[in-house]
Amino acid sequence: PILCDARMVSEGITRTRLPANNPIICTLHDEGVREMALELGNTRSAVALELWRPHLEGSVVVIGNAPTALFYLLEMLDAGAPKPALILGFPVGFVGAAESKAMLAADSRGVPFVIMQGRRGGSAMAVAAVNALATEIE
C-alpha cells in the first residue's frame, strides 16, 4: 500500500499508473484520530500514523505535509514498528520540516528514503515523487 499523511497527497496520486490492487491509505480524518491526538498530546497528522501499523510493513510511506508525521514515523520505527519499503519525506514549513528530514537522513532506520532538504516540500512535491516512481515502473 501507499500510506499518505494528507488527503491532498492521496488524491494527487495517479491511480492508473499503479497496480489495480494497490491501496492508497490516508487515515488523517478517520474516526477517533482527533480524540487520540488529544489523549497523546500530539497532532492529528502524527497520531493518524498509529492506524498505519497493520499496513506499514513493505509499504511506501509518503509524507507531504506535516513534519510531525515524519517525526512520529521515526519514533514508531525506533520503537520496533514494521518497516516500510520506502519513505518519501517531503514535509513543508518553517517549524520542523528541515529538522524532520535531517533526522531521517542521519538515520533512516534501514529504510530507503527520498527527501528534499530544507524547509521546502509539500503535497505537490510528494505526489510528483510517487507519480514519477510509478511512471518508471510502468
Short mmCIF file of N, CA and C in Angstrom, two decimals:
data_model
loop_
_atom_site.label_atom_id
_atom_site.label_comp_id
_atom_site.label_asym_id
_atom_site.label_seq_id
_atom_site.Cartn_x
_atom_site.Cartn_y
_atom_site.Cartn_z
N PRO A 1 0.82 -1.21 0.00
CA PRO A 1 0.00 0.00 0.00
C PRO A 1 0.86 1.26 0.00
N ILE A 2 0.23 2.36 -0.35
CA ILE A 2 0.85 3.67 -0.26
C ILE A 2 0.16 4.39 0.89
N LEU A 3 0.93 4.78 1.90
CA LEU A 3 0.39 5.43 3.09
C LEU A 3 0.72 6.91 3.03
N CYS A 4 -0.30 7.75 3.08
CA CYS A 4 -0.14 9.20 2.90
C CYS A 4 -0.55 9.94 4.17
N ASP A 5 0.18 11.00 4.48
CA ASP A 5 -0.12 11.78 5.68
C ASP A 5 -1.25 12.77 5.48
N ALA A 6 -1.58 13.08 4.24
CA ALA A 6 -2.60 14.11 3.98
C ALA A 6 -3.47 13.71 2.80
N ARG A 7 -4.71 14.11 2.86
CA ARG A 7 -5.66 13.79 1.80
C ARG A 7 -5.21 14.36 0.46
N MET A 8 -4.62 15.54 0.47
CA MET A 8 -4.17 16.15 -0.78
C MET A 8 -3.11 15.27 -1.46
N VAL A 9 -2.30 14.61 -0.68
CA VAL A 9 -1.31 13.68 -1.24
C VAL A 9 -2.02 12.48 -1.84
N SER A 10 -2.90 11.87 -1.07
CA SER A 10 -3.57 10.65 -1.56
C SER A 10 -4.41 10.92 -2.80
N GLU A 11 -5.01 12.08 -2.88
CA GLU A 11 -5.86 12.41 -4.03
C GLU A 11 -5.06 12.76 -5.28
N GLY A 12 -3.81 13.17 -5.11
CA GLY A 12 -3.00 13.57 -6.26
C GLY A 12 -2.32 12.42 -6.98
N ILE A 13 -2.27 11.25 -6.35
CA ILE A 13 -1.58 10.11 -6.95
C ILE A 13 -2.39 9.59 -8.13
N THR A 14 -1.72 9.39 -9.26
CA THR A 14 -2.37 8.88 -10.46
C THR A 14 -2.55 7.38 -10.32
N ARG A 15 -3.77 6.98 -10.00
CA ARG A 15 -4.06 5.58 -9.71
C ARG A 15 -3.89 4.66 -10.92
N THR A 16 -4.10 5.18 -12.11
CA THR A 16 -4.00 4.33 -13.30
C THR A 16 -2.57 3.86 -13.54
N ARG A 17 -1.60 4.48 -12.91
CA ARG A 17 -0.20 4.05 -13.05
C ARG A 17 0.17 2.97 -12.03
N LEU A 18 -0.71 2.70 -11.09
CA LEU A 18 -0.44 1.73 -10.03
C LEU A 18 -1.09 0.39 -10.35
N PRO A 19 -0.57 -0.69 -9.76
CA PRO A 19 -1.27 -1.97 -9.88
C PRO A 19 -2.69 -1.83 -9.33
N ALA A 20 -3.61 -2.56 -9.90
CA ALA A 20 -5.03 -2.43 -9.54
C ALA A 20 -5.30 -2.72 -8.07
N ASN A 21 -4.51 -3.57 -7.47
CA ASN A 21 -4.76 -3.95 -6.07
C ASN A 21 -3.91 -3.16 -5.08
N ASN A 22 -3.38 -2.02 -5.49
CA ASN A 22 -2.51 -1.23 -4.63
C ASN A 22 -3.32 -0.14 -3.92
N PRO A 23 -3.65 -0.35 -2.64
CA PRO A 23 -4.45 0.65 -1.93
C PRO A 23 -3.64 1.91 -1.60
N ILE A 24 -4.33 3.03 -1.60
CA ILE A 24 -3.77 4.30 -1.15
C ILE A 24 -4.54 4.67 0.11
N ILE A 25 -3.81 4.82 1.20
CA ILE A 25 -4.44 4.98 2.51
C ILE A 25 -4.04 6.31 3.14
N CYS A 26 -5.04 7.07 3.56
CA CYS A 26 -4.83 8.28 4.35
C CYS A 26 -5.76 8.20 5.55
N THR A 27 -5.21 8.16 6.74
CA THR A 27 -6.01 7.97 7.95
C THR A 27 -6.25 9.25 8.74
N LEU A 28 -5.84 10.38 8.19
CA LEU A 28 -5.91 11.65 8.92
C LEU A 28 -7.32 11.98 9.42
N HIS A 29 -8.32 11.67 8.64
CA HIS A 29 -9.69 12.02 9.02
C HIS A 29 -10.50 10.82 9.51
N ASP A 30 -9.82 9.73 9.83
CA ASP A 30 -10.52 8.55 10.32
C ASP A 30 -11.12 8.80 11.70
N GLU A 31 -12.13 8.01 12.00
CA GLU A 31 -12.81 8.12 13.29
C GLU A 31 -11.82 7.86 14.43
N GLY A 32 -11.86 8.70 15.43
CA GLY A 32 -11.05 8.54 16.62
C GLY A 32 -9.70 9.23 16.58
N VAL A 33 -9.29 9.74 15.42
CA VAL A 33 -7.97 10.37 15.32
C VAL A 33 -7.91 11.64 16.17
N ARG A 34 -8.94 12.44 16.11
CA ARG A 34 -8.95 13.68 16.89
C ARG A 34 -8.84 13.38 18.39
N GLU A 35 -9.60 12.41 18.86
CA GLU A 35 -9.57 12.05 20.28
C GLU A 35 -8.21 11.49 20.67
N MET A 36 -7.63 10.66 19.79
CA MET A 36 -6.33 10.08 20.06
C MET A 36 -5.26 11.18 20.14
N ALA A 37 -5.37 12.19 19.29
CA ALA A 37 -4.41 13.30 19.32
C ALA A 37 -4.48 14.05 20.65
N LEU A 38 -5.69 14.27 21.13
CA LEU A 38 -5.85 14.94 22.42
C LEU A 38 -5.28 14.09 23.55
N GLU A 39 -5.55 12.79 23.48
CA GLU A 39 -5.09 11.87 24.52
C GLU A 39 -3.56 11.76 24.54
N LEU A 40 -2.95 11.69 23.36
CA LEU A 40 -1.49 11.52 23.28
C LEU A 40 -0.74 12.85 23.28
N GLY A 41 -1.47 13.96 23.18
CA GLY A 41 -0.82 15.27 23.19
C GLY A 41 0.05 15.53 21.99
N ASN A 42 -0.44 15.08 20.83
CA ASN A 42 0.32 15.28 19.60
C ASN A 42 -0.66 15.74 18.52
N THR A 43 -0.15 16.00 17.34
CA THR A 43 -1.01 16.46 16.25
C THR A 43 -1.80 15.30 15.66
N ARG A 44 -2.90 15.62 15.00
CA ARG A 44 -3.67 14.58 14.30
C ARG A 44 -2.83 13.94 13.21
N SER A 45 -2.01 14.74 12.55
CA SER A 45 -1.16 14.21 11.49
C SER A 45 -0.20 13.15 12.01
N ALA A 46 0.29 13.34 13.21
CA ALA A 46 1.21 12.37 13.81
C ALA A 46 0.47 11.12 14.27
N VAL A 47 -0.54 11.29 15.08
CA VAL A 47 -1.18 10.10 15.66
C VAL A 47 -1.99 9.30 14.64
N ALA A 48 -2.35 9.90 13.53
CA ALA A 48 -3.04 9.14 12.47
C ALA A 48 -2.16 8.00 11.97
N LEU A 49 -0.85 8.12 12.15
CA LEU A 49 0.06 7.06 11.73
C LEU A 49 -0.10 5.79 12.55
N GLU A 50 -0.66 5.91 13.75
CA GLU A 50 -0.93 4.72 14.55
C GLU A 50 -1.84 3.76 13.79
N LEU A 51 -2.73 4.31 12.98
CA LEU A 51 -3.65 3.47 12.21
C LEU A 51 -2.98 2.83 11.01
N TRP A 52 -1.74 3.19 10.75
CA TRP A 52 -0.98 2.58 9.66
C TRP A 52 -0.35 1.26 10.05
N ARG A 53 -0.23 0.98 11.33
CA ARG A 53 0.53 -0.19 11.80
C ARG A 53 0.22 -1.48 11.04
N PRO A 54 -1.05 -1.82 10.80
CA PRO A 54 -1.32 -3.08 10.09
C PRO A 54 -0.85 -3.08 8.63
N HIS A 55 -0.58 -1.91 8.09
CA HIS A 55 -0.23 -1.77 6.67
C HIS A 55 1.23 -1.37 6.45
N LEU A 56 1.94 -1.09 7.51
CA LEU A 56 3.25 -0.44 7.40
C LEU A 56 4.32 -1.29 6.72
N GLU A 57 4.39 -2.57 7.06
CA GLU A 57 5.46 -3.41 6.53
C GLU A 57 5.40 -3.50 5.01
N GLY A 58 6.50 -3.11 4.37
CA GLY A 58 6.60 -3.20 2.92
C GLY A 58 5.86 -2.11 2.15
N SER A 59 5.31 -1.15 2.85
CA SER A 59 4.54 -0.08 2.20
C SER A 59 5.46 1.01 1.67
N VAL A 60 4.86 1.93 0.92
CA VAL A 60 5.52 3.17 0.54
C VAL A 60 4.88 4.26 1.38
N VAL A 61 5.67 4.91 2.22
CA VAL A 61 5.17 5.98 3.08
C VAL A 61 5.46 7.32 2.40
N VAL A 62 4.42 8.15 2.30
CA VAL A 62 4.55 9.45 1.65
C VAL A 62 4.14 10.53 2.64
N ILE A 63 5.11 11.32 3.09
CA ILE A 63 4.85 12.44 3.99
C ILE A 63 5.01 13.71 3.16
N GLY A 64 3.89 14.37 2.88
CA GLY A 64 3.92 15.55 2.03
C GLY A 64 3.40 16.80 2.69
N ASN A 65 3.17 16.73 3.99
CA ASN A 65 2.58 17.88 4.64
C ASN A 65 3.20 18.15 6.01
N ALA A 66 3.03 17.23 6.93
CA ALA A 66 3.30 17.52 8.34
C ALA A 66 4.64 16.98 8.83
N PRO A 67 5.54 17.86 9.26
CA PRO A 67 6.78 17.39 9.88
C PRO A 67 6.52 16.50 11.09
N THR A 68 5.44 16.77 11.83
CA THR A 68 5.14 15.94 13.00
C THR A 68 4.87 14.50 12.60
N ALA A 69 4.33 14.28 11.41
CA ALA A 69 4.09 12.92 10.93
C ALA A 69 5.42 12.20 10.70
N LEU A 70 6.38 12.88 10.11
CA LEU A 70 7.68 12.25 9.86
C LEU A 70 8.41 11.98 11.18
N PHE A 71 8.38 12.94 12.09
CA PHE A 71 8.98 12.70 13.41
C PHE A 71 8.34 11.48 14.07
N TYR A 72 7.01 11.39 14.01
CA TYR A 72 6.30 10.30 14.67
C TYR A 72 6.62 8.96 14.00
N LEU A 73 6.72 8.95 12.68
CA LEU A 73 7.09 7.72 11.97
C LEU A 73 8.45 7.22 12.46
N LEU A 74 9.40 8.12 12.60
CA LEU A 74 10.72 7.73 13.08
C LEU A 74 10.66 7.20 14.50
N GLU A 75 9.83 7.80 15.35
CA GLU A 75 9.64 7.29 16.71
C GLU A 75 9.04 5.89 16.67
N MET A 76 8.06 5.68 15.80
CA MET A 76 7.44 4.36 15.67
C MET A 76 8.48 3.32 15.25
N LEU A 77 9.32 3.66 14.28
CA LEU A 77 10.35 2.72 13.82
C LEU A 77 11.35 2.44 14.93
N ASP A 78 11.72 3.46 15.70
CA ASP A 78 12.63 3.27 16.82
C ASP A 78 12.04 2.33 17.87
N ALA A 79 10.71 2.35 17.99
CA ALA A 79 10.03 1.51 18.98
C ALA A 79 9.72 0.11 18.44
N GLY A 80 10.17 -0.17 17.21
CA GLY A 80 10.00 -1.53 16.69
C GLY A 80 8.86 -1.73 15.72
N ALA A 81 8.26 -0.67 15.23
CA ALA A 81 7.17 -0.81 14.25
C ALA A 81 7.72 -1.46 12.98
N PRO A 82 6.86 -2.16 12.23
CA PRO A 82 7.30 -2.76 10.97
C PRO A 82 7.86 -1.70 10.02
N LYS A 83 8.83 -2.10 9.21
CA LYS A 83 9.49 -1.15 8.32
C LYS A 83 8.80 -1.06 6.96
N PRO A 84 8.60 0.16 6.49
CA PRO A 84 8.11 0.31 5.12
C PRO A 84 9.24 -0.01 4.13
N ALA A 85 8.87 -0.16 2.87
CA ALA A 85 9.86 -0.40 1.82
C ALA A 85 10.58 0.88 1.43
N LEU A 86 9.89 2.02 1.59
CA LEU A 86 10.42 3.31 1.16
C LEU A 86 9.72 4.43 1.91
N ILE A 87 10.47 5.47 2.24
CA ILE A 87 9.90 6.68 2.82
C ILE A 87 10.18 7.83 1.87
N LEU A 88 9.12 8.51 1.45
CA LEU A 88 9.24 9.73 0.66
C LEU A 88 8.93 10.88 1.62
N GLY A 89 9.96 11.63 2.01
CA GLY A 89 9.80 12.65 3.05
C GLY A 89 9.84 14.05 2.48
N PHE A 90 8.65 14.64 2.32
CA PHE A 90 8.54 15.98 1.77
C PHE A 90 7.70 16.91 2.64
N PRO A 91 7.82 16.82 3.98
CA PRO A 91 7.07 17.78 4.79
C PRO A 91 7.56 19.19 4.52
N VAL A 92 6.68 20.14 4.75
CA VAL A 92 6.95 21.53 4.37
C VAL A 92 6.72 22.44 5.57
N GLY A 93 7.42 23.57 5.61
CA GLY A 93 7.12 24.57 6.62
C GLY A 93 8.34 25.10 7.34
N PHE A 94 8.09 26.11 8.17
CA PHE A 94 9.16 26.76 8.91
C PHE A 94 9.48 26.03 10.21
N VAL A 95 8.54 25.25 10.73
CA VAL A 95 8.74 24.59 12.02
C VAL A 95 8.82 23.08 11.82
N GLY A 96 10.00 22.54 11.96
CA GLY A 96 10.19 21.10 11.97
C GLY A 96 10.42 20.41 10.64
N ALA A 97 10.15 21.07 9.53
CA ALA A 97 10.29 20.39 8.24
C ALA A 97 11.74 20.02 7.97
N ALA A 98 12.63 20.99 8.03
CA ALA A 98 14.05 20.71 7.77
C ALA A 98 14.60 19.73 8.79
N GLU A 99 14.21 19.91 10.04
CA GLU A 99 14.72 19.06 11.11
C GLU A 99 14.25 17.61 10.97
N SER A 100 12.99 17.41 10.60
CA SER A 100 12.48 16.04 10.47
C SER A 100 13.17 15.32 9.32
N LYS A 101 13.40 16.03 8.22
CA LYS A 101 14.08 15.41 7.08
C LYS A 101 15.55 15.14 7.39
N ALA A 102 16.19 16.05 8.12
CA ALA A 102 17.58 15.84 8.53
C ALA A 102 17.69 14.63 9.46
N MET A 103 16.71 14.45 10.33
CA MET A 103 16.72 13.31 11.24
C MET A 103 16.60 12.00 10.45
N LEU A 104 15.75 11.98 9.45
CA LEU A 104 15.62 10.79 8.60
C LEU A 104 16.93 10.53 7.86
N ALA A 105 17.52 11.58 7.29
CA ALA A 105 18.75 11.41 6.53
C ALA A 105 19.91 10.93 7.41
N ALA A 106 19.94 11.39 8.65
CA ALA A 106 21.00 11.00 9.57
C ALA A 106 20.89 9.54 9.98
N ASP A 107 19.68 9.03 10.07
CA ASP A 107 19.45 7.63 10.45
C ASP A 107 18.12 7.19 9.87
N SER A 108 18.17 6.50 8.76
CA SER A 108 16.93 6.10 8.07
C SER A 108 16.33 4.83 8.65
N ARG A 109 16.92 4.31 9.72
CA ARG A 109 16.44 3.09 10.36
C ARG A 109 16.45 1.91 9.39
N GLY A 110 17.36 1.96 8.43
CA GLY A 110 17.48 0.87 7.47
C GLY A 110 16.45 0.89 6.36
N VAL A 111 15.73 1.99 6.22
CA VAL A 111 14.69 2.11 5.20
C VAL A 111 15.18 3.07 4.11
N PRO A 112 15.11 2.66 2.85
CA PRO A 112 15.45 3.61 1.77
C PRO A 112 14.53 4.83 1.83
N PHE A 113 15.06 5.98 1.43
CA PHE A 113 14.26 7.20 1.52
C PHE A 113 14.64 8.18 0.43
N VAL A 114 13.72 9.11 0.18
CA VAL A 114 13.96 10.25 -0.68
C VAL A 114 13.44 11.46 0.08
N ILE A 115 14.26 12.52 0.15
CA ILE A 115 13.82 13.76 0.80
C ILE A 115 14.19 14.95 -0.08
N MET A 116 13.57 16.08 0.22
CA MET A 116 14.01 17.36 -0.31
C MET A 116 14.54 18.11 0.90
N GLN A 117 15.84 18.38 0.92
CA GLN A 117 16.45 19.01 2.08
C GLN A 117 15.88 20.41 2.30
N GLY A 118 15.90 20.81 3.56
CA GLY A 118 15.44 22.14 3.92
C GLY A 118 13.96 22.18 4.23
N ARG A 119 13.42 23.40 4.25
CA ARG A 119 12.03 23.57 4.66
C ARG A 119 11.04 23.44 3.52
N ARG A 120 11.53 23.30 2.31
CA ARG A 120 10.62 23.17 1.17
C ARG A 120 10.16 21.74 1.01
N GLY A 121 9.04 21.60 0.34
CA GLY A 121 8.44 20.29 0.11
C GLY A 121 6.97 20.50 -0.19
N GLY A 122 6.13 19.68 0.39
CA GLY A 122 4.70 19.85 0.25
C GLY A 122 4.03 18.72 -0.52
N SER A 123 2.71 18.79 -0.52
CA SER A 123 1.90 17.75 -1.14
C SER A 123 2.21 17.57 -2.62
N ALA A 124 2.36 18.67 -3.34
CA ALA A 124 2.61 18.57 -4.78
C ALA A 124 3.94 17.87 -5.06
N MET A 125 4.96 18.17 -4.27
CA MET A 125 6.26 17.52 -4.45
C MET A 125 6.17 16.03 -4.11
N ALA A 126 5.46 15.71 -3.05
CA ALA A 126 5.31 14.31 -2.65
C ALA A 126 4.57 13.52 -3.72
N VAL A 127 3.49 14.10 -4.23
CA VAL A 127 2.72 13.44 -5.29
C VAL A 127 3.57 13.26 -6.54
N ALA A 128 4.34 14.28 -6.89
CA ALA A 128 5.20 14.19 -8.07
C ALA A 128 6.20 13.04 -7.92
N ALA A 129 6.73 12.86 -6.72
CA ALA A 129 7.69 11.77 -6.48
C ALA A 129 7.02 10.41 -6.66
N VAL A 130 5.83 10.24 -6.10
CA VAL A 130 5.11 8.97 -6.24
C VAL A 130 4.79 8.71 -7.71
N ASN A 131 4.25 9.72 -8.38
CA ASN A 131 3.88 9.54 -9.78
C ASN A 131 5.09 9.27 -10.66
N ALA A 132 6.22 9.88 -10.35
CA ALA A 132 7.45 9.63 -11.11
C ALA A 132 7.91 8.19 -10.91
N LEU A 133 7.87 7.71 -9.69
CA LEU A 133 8.24 6.32 -9.43
C LEU A 133 7.30 5.36 -10.14
N ALA A 134 6.01 5.65 -10.10
CA ALA A 134 5.03 4.79 -10.78
C ALA A 134 5.25 4.79 -12.28
N THR A 135 5.63 5.93 -12.83
CA THR A 135 5.89 6.03 -14.27
C THR A 135 7.11 5.20 -14.64
N GLU A 136 8.14 5.22 -13.79
CA GLU A 136 9.35 4.44 -14.05
C GLU A 136 9.05 2.94 -14.06
N ILE A 137 8.14 2.52 -13.21
CA ILE A 137 7.78 1.11 -13.10
C ILE A 137 6.92 0.69 -14.29
N GLU A 138 6.15 1.62 -14.81
CA GLU A 138 5.18 1.35 -15.87
C GLU A 138 5.80 0.74 -17.10
#
